[in-house]
PDB file of C-alpha atoms in Angstrom:
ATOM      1  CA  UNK A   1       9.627  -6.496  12.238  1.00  0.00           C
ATOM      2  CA  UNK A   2       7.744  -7.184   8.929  1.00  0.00           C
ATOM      3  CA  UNK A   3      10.073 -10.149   7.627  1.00  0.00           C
ATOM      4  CA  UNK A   4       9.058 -11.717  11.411  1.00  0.00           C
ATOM      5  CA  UNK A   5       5.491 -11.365  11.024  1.00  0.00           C
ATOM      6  CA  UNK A   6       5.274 -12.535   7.251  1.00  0.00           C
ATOM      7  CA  UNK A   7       7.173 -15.299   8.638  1.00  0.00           C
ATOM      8  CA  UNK A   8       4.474 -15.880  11.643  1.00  0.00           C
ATOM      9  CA  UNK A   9       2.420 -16.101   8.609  1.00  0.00           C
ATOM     10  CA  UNK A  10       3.444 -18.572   7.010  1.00  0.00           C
ATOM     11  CA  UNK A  11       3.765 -20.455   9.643  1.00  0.00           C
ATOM     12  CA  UNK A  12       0.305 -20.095  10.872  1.00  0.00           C
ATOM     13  CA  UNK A  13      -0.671 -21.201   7.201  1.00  0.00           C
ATOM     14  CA  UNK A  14       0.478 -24.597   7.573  1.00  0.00           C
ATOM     15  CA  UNK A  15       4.020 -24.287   5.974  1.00  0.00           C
ATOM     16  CA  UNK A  16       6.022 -26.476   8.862  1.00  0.00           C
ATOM     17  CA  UNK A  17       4.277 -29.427  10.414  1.00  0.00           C
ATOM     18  CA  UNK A  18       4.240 -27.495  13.992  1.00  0.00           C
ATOM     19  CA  UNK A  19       1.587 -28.168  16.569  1.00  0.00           C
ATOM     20  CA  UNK A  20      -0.852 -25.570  16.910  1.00  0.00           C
ATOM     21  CA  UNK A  21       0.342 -24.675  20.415  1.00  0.00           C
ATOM     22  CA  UNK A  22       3.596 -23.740  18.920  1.00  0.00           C
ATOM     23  CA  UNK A  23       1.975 -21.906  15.695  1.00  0.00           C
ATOM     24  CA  UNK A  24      -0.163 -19.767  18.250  1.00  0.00           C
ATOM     25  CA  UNK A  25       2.218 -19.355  20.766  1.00  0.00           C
ATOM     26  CA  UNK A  26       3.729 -15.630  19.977  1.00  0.00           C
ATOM     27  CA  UNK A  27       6.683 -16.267  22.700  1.00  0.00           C
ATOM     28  CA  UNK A  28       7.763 -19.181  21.425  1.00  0.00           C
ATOM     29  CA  UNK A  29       7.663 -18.115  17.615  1.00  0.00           C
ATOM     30  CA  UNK A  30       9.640 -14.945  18.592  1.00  0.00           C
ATOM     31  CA  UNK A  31      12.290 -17.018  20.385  1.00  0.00           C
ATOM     32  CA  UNK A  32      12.767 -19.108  17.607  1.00  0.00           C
ATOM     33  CA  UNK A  33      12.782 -16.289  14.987  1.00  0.00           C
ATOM     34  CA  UNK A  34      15.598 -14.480  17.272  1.00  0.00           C
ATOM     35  CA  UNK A  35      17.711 -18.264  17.454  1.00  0.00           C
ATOM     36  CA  UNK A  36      17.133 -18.462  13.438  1.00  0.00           C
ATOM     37  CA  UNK A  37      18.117 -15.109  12.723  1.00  0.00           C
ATOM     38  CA  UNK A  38      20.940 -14.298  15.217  1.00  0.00           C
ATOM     39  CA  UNK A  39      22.411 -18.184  14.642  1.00  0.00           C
ATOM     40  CA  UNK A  40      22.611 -18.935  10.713  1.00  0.00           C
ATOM     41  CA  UNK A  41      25.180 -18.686   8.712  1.00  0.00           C
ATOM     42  CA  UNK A  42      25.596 -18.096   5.439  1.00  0.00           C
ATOM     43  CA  UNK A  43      27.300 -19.669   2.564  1.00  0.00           C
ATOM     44  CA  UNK A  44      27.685 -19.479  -1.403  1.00  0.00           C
ATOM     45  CA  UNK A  45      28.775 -23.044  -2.340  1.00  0.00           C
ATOM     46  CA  UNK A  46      28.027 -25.278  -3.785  1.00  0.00           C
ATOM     47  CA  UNK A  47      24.704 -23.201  -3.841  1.00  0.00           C
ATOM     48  CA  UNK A  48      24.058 -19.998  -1.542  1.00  0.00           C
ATOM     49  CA  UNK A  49      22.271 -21.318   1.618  1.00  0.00           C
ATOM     50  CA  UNK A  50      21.502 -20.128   4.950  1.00  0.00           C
ATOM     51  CA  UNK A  51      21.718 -23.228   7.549  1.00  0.00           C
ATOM     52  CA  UNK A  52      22.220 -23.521  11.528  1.00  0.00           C
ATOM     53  CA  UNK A  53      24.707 -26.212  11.183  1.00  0.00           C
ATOM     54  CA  UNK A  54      24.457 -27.975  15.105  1.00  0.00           C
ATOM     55  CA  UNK A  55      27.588 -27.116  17.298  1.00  0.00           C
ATOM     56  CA  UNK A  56      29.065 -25.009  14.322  1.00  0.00           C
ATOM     57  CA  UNK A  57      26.931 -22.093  14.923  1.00  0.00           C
ATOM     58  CA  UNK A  58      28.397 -22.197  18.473  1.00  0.00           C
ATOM     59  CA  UNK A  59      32.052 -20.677  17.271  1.00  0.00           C
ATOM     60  CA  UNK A  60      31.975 -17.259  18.454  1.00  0.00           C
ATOM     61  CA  UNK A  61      33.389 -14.152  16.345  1.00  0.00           C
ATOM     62  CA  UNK A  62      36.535 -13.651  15.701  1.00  0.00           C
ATOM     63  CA  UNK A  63      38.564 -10.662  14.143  1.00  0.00           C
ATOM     64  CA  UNK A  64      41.189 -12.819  13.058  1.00  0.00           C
ATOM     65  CA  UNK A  65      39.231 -16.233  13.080  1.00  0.00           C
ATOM     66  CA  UNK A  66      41.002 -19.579  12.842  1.00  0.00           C
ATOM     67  CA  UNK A  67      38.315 -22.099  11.444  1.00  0.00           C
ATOM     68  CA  UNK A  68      36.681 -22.001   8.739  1.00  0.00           C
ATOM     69  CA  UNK A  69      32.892 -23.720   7.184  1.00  0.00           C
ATOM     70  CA  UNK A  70      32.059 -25.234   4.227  1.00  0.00           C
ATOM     71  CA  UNK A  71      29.640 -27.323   3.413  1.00  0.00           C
ATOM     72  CA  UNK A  72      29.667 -30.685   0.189  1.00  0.00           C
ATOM     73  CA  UNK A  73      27.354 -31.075  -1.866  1.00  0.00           C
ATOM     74  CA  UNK A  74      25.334 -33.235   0.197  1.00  0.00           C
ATOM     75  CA  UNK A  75      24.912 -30.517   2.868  1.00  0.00           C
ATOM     76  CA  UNK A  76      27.356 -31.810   5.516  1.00  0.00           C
ATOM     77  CA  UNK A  77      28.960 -29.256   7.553  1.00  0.00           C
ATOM     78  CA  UNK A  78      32.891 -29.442   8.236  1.00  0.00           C
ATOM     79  CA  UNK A  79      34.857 -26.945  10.264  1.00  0.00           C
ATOM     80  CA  UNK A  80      38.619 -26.615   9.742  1.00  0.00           C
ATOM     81  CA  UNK A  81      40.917 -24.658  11.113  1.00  0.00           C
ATOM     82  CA  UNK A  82      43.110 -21.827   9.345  1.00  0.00           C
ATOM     83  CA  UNK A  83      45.934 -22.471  11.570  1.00  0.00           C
ATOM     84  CA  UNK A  84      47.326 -24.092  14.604  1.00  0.00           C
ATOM     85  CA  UNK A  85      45.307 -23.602  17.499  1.00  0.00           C
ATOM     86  CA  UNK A  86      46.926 -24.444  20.941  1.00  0.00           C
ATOM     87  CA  UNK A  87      44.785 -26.720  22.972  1.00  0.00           C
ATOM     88  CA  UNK A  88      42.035 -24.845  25.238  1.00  0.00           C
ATOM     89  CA  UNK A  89      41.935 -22.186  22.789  1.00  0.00           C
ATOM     90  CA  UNK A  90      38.594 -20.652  21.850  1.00  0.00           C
ATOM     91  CA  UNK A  91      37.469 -21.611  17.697  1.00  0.00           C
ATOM     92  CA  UNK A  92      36.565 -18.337  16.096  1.00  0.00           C
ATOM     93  CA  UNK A  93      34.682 -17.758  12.807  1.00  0.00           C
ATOM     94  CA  UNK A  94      34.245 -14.716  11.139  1.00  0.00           C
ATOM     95  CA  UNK A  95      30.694 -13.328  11.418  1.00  0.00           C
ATOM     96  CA  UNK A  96      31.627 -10.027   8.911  1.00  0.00           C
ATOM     97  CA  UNK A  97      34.065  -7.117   8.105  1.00  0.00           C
ATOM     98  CA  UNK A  98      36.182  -6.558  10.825  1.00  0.00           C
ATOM     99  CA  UNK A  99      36.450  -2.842   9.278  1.00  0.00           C
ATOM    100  CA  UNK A 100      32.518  -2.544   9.250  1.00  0.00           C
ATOM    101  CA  UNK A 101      31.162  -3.721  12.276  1.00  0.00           C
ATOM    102  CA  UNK A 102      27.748  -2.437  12.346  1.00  0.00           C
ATOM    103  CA  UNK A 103      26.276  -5.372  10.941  1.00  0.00           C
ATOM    104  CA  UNK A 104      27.316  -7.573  13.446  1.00  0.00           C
ATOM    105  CA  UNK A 105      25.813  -5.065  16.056  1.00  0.00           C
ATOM    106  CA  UNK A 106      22.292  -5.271  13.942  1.00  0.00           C
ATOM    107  CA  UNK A 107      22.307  -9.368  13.504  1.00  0.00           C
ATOM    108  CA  UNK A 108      24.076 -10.257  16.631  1.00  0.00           C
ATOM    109  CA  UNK A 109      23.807  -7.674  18.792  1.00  0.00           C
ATOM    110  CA  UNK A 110      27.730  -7.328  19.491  1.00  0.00           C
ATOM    111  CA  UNK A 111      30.769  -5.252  18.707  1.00  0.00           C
ATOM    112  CA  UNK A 112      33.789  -6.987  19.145  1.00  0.00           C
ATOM    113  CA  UNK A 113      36.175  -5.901  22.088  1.00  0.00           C
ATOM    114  CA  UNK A 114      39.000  -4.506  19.608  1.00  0.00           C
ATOM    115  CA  UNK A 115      35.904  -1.786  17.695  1.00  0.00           C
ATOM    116  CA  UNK A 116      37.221   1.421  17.235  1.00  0.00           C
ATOM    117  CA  UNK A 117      34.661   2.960  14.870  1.00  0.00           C
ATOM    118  CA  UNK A 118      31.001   1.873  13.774  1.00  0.00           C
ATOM    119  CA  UNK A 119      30.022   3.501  10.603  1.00  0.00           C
ATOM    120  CA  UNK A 120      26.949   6.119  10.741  1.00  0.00           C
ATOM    121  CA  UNK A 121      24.012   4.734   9.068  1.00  0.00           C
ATOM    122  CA  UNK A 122      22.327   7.750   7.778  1.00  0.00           C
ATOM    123  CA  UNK A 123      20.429   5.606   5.491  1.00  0.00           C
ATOM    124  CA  UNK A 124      17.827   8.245   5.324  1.00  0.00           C
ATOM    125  CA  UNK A 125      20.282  10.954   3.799  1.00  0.00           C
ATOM    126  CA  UNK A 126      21.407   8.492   0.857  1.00  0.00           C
ATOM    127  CA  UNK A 127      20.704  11.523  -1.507  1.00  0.00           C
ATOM    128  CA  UNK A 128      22.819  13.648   0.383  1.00  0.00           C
ATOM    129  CA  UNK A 129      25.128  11.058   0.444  1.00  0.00           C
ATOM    130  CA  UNK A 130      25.686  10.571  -2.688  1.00  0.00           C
ATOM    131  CA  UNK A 131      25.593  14.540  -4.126  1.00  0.00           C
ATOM    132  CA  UNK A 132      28.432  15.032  -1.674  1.00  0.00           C
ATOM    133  CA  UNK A 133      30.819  11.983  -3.016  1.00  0.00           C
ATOM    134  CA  UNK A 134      30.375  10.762   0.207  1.00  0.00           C
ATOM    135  CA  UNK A 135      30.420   6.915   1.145  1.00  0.00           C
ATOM    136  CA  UNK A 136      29.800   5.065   4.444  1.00  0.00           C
ATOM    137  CA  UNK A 137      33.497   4.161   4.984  1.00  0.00           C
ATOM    138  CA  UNK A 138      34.114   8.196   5.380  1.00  0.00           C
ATOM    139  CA  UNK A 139      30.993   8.501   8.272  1.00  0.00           C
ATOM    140  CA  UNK A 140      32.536   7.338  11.479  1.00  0.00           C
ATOM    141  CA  UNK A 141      31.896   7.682  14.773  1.00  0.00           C
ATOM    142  CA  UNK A 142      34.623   6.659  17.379  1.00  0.00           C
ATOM    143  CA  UNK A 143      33.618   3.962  19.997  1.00  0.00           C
ATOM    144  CA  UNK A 144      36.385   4.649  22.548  1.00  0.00           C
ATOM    145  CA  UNK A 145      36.094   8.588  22.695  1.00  0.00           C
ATOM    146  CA  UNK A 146      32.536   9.222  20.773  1.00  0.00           C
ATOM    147  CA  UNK A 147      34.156  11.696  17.843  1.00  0.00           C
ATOM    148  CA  UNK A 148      32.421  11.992  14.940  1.00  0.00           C
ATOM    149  CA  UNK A 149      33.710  12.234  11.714  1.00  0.00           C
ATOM    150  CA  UNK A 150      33.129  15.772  10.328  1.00  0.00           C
ATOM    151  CA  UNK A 151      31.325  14.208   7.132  1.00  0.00           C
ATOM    152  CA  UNK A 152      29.459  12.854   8.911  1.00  0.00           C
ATOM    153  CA  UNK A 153      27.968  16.291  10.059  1.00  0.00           C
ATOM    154  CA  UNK A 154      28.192  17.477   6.684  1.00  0.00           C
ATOM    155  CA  UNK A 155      25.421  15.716   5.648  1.00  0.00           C
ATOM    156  CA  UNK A 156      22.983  16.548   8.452  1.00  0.00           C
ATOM    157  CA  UNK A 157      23.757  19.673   8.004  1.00  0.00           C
ATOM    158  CA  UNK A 158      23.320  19.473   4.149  1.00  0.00           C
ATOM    159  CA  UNK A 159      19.935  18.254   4.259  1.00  0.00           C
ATOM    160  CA  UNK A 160      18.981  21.095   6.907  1.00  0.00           C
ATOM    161  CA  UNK A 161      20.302  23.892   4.786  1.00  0.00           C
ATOM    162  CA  UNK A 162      18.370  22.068   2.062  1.00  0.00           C
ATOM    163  CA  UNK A 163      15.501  22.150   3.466  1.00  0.00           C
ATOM    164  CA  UNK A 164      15.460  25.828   4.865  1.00  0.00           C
ATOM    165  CA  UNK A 165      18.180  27.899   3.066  1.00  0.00           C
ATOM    166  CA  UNK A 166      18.872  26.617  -0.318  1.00  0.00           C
ATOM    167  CA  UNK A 167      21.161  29.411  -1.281  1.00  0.00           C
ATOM    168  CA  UNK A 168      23.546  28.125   1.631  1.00  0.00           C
ATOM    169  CA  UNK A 169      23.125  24.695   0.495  1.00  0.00           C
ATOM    170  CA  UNK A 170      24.186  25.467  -2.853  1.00  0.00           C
ATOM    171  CA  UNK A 171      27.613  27.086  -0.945  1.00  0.00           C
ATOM    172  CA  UNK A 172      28.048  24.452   1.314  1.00  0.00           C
ATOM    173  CA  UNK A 173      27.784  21.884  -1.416  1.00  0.00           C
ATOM    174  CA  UNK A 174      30.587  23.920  -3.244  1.00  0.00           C
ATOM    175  CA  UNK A 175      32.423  24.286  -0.197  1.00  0.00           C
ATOM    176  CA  UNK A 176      32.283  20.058   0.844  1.00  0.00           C
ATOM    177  CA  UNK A 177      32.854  19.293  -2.844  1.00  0.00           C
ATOM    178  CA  UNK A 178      36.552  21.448  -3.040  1.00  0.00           C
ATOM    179  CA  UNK A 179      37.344  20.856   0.692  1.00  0.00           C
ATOM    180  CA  UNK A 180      37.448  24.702   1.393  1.00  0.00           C
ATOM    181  CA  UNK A 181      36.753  24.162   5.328  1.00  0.00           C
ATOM    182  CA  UNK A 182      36.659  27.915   5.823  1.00  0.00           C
ATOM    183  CA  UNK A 183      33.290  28.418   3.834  1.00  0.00           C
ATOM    184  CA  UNK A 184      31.792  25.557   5.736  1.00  0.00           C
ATOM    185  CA  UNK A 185      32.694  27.468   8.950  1.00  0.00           C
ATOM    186  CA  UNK A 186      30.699  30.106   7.737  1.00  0.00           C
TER     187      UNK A 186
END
């Protein structure tokens, strides 16, 4: 929400040569915000760059995609593809970790069809995180039958001891650090 309005900003300061019915037209700024940051894609060489390349941002996600972008030095924009693709087929990119598929849900508001776990972004309870030896590949949740990943209440419940029976932290943390499951029961 802040990167959008510093954005509206700058455009309202004369950055782009936009009319000023577009500059002061909040609908139309938003839509093109959304377009800008739900279409671009990203690249490293020969310099890191994020471009909407025309028809090229149209390839939709793919687990196991079969093109591929890059872009010369001059900027042009070529799509190959990995493999043989029948005719009629649909041209897939990849938009991200197959493994890790929340940040496709955050930029493009998708999970593929074939998600079986999003990772738990408990960004709040880094600290807890991190005492534990925990990382984010251990704090699932399951999409098709909504199981969480018992680490993933170890932390919650961390931070609550924490913050209202330290003395059971301190056990709990012993308890989560040597995997002794029946002192976290308690």
């Amino acid at each position: 929400k802040n990167h959008f309005y510093r954005i509206v900003d700058a455009i309202r300061q004369g950055t782009l040569p936009l009319s000023e019915e577009t500059i002061y037209n909040d609908d139309t700024l938003q839509w093109a915000y959304n377009v800008a940051l739900t279409r671009y894609q990203e690249f490293w060489e020969p310099v890191y760059q994020k471009v909407i390349p025309p028809l090229a941002d149209l390839f939709n996600h793919g687990s196991n995609p079969n093109v591929q972008i890059s872009f010369d030095a001059e900027g042009n924009c070529f799509a190959y593809t990995i493999d043989n693709v029948p005719a009629g087929a649909l041209l897939t990119v990849s938009l991200g970790d197959p493994t890790n598929p929340t940040p496709l849900f955050a930029q493009y508001g998708f999970l593929y069809d074939d998600c079986k776990t999003l990772f738990c972004q408990a960004i709040h309870l880094q600290p807890q995180i991190d005492e534990l030896g925990y990382e984010y590949k251990d704090l699932l949740i399951q999409t098709e039958s909504g199981e969480i990943a018992y680490k993933v209440w170890d932390i919650f419940l961390y931070k609550l001891l924490l913050e209202n029976d330290p003395d059971s932290a301190s056990a709990f943390y012993t308890a989560c650090t040597t995997n002794d499951e029946k002192t976290k029961e308690e």
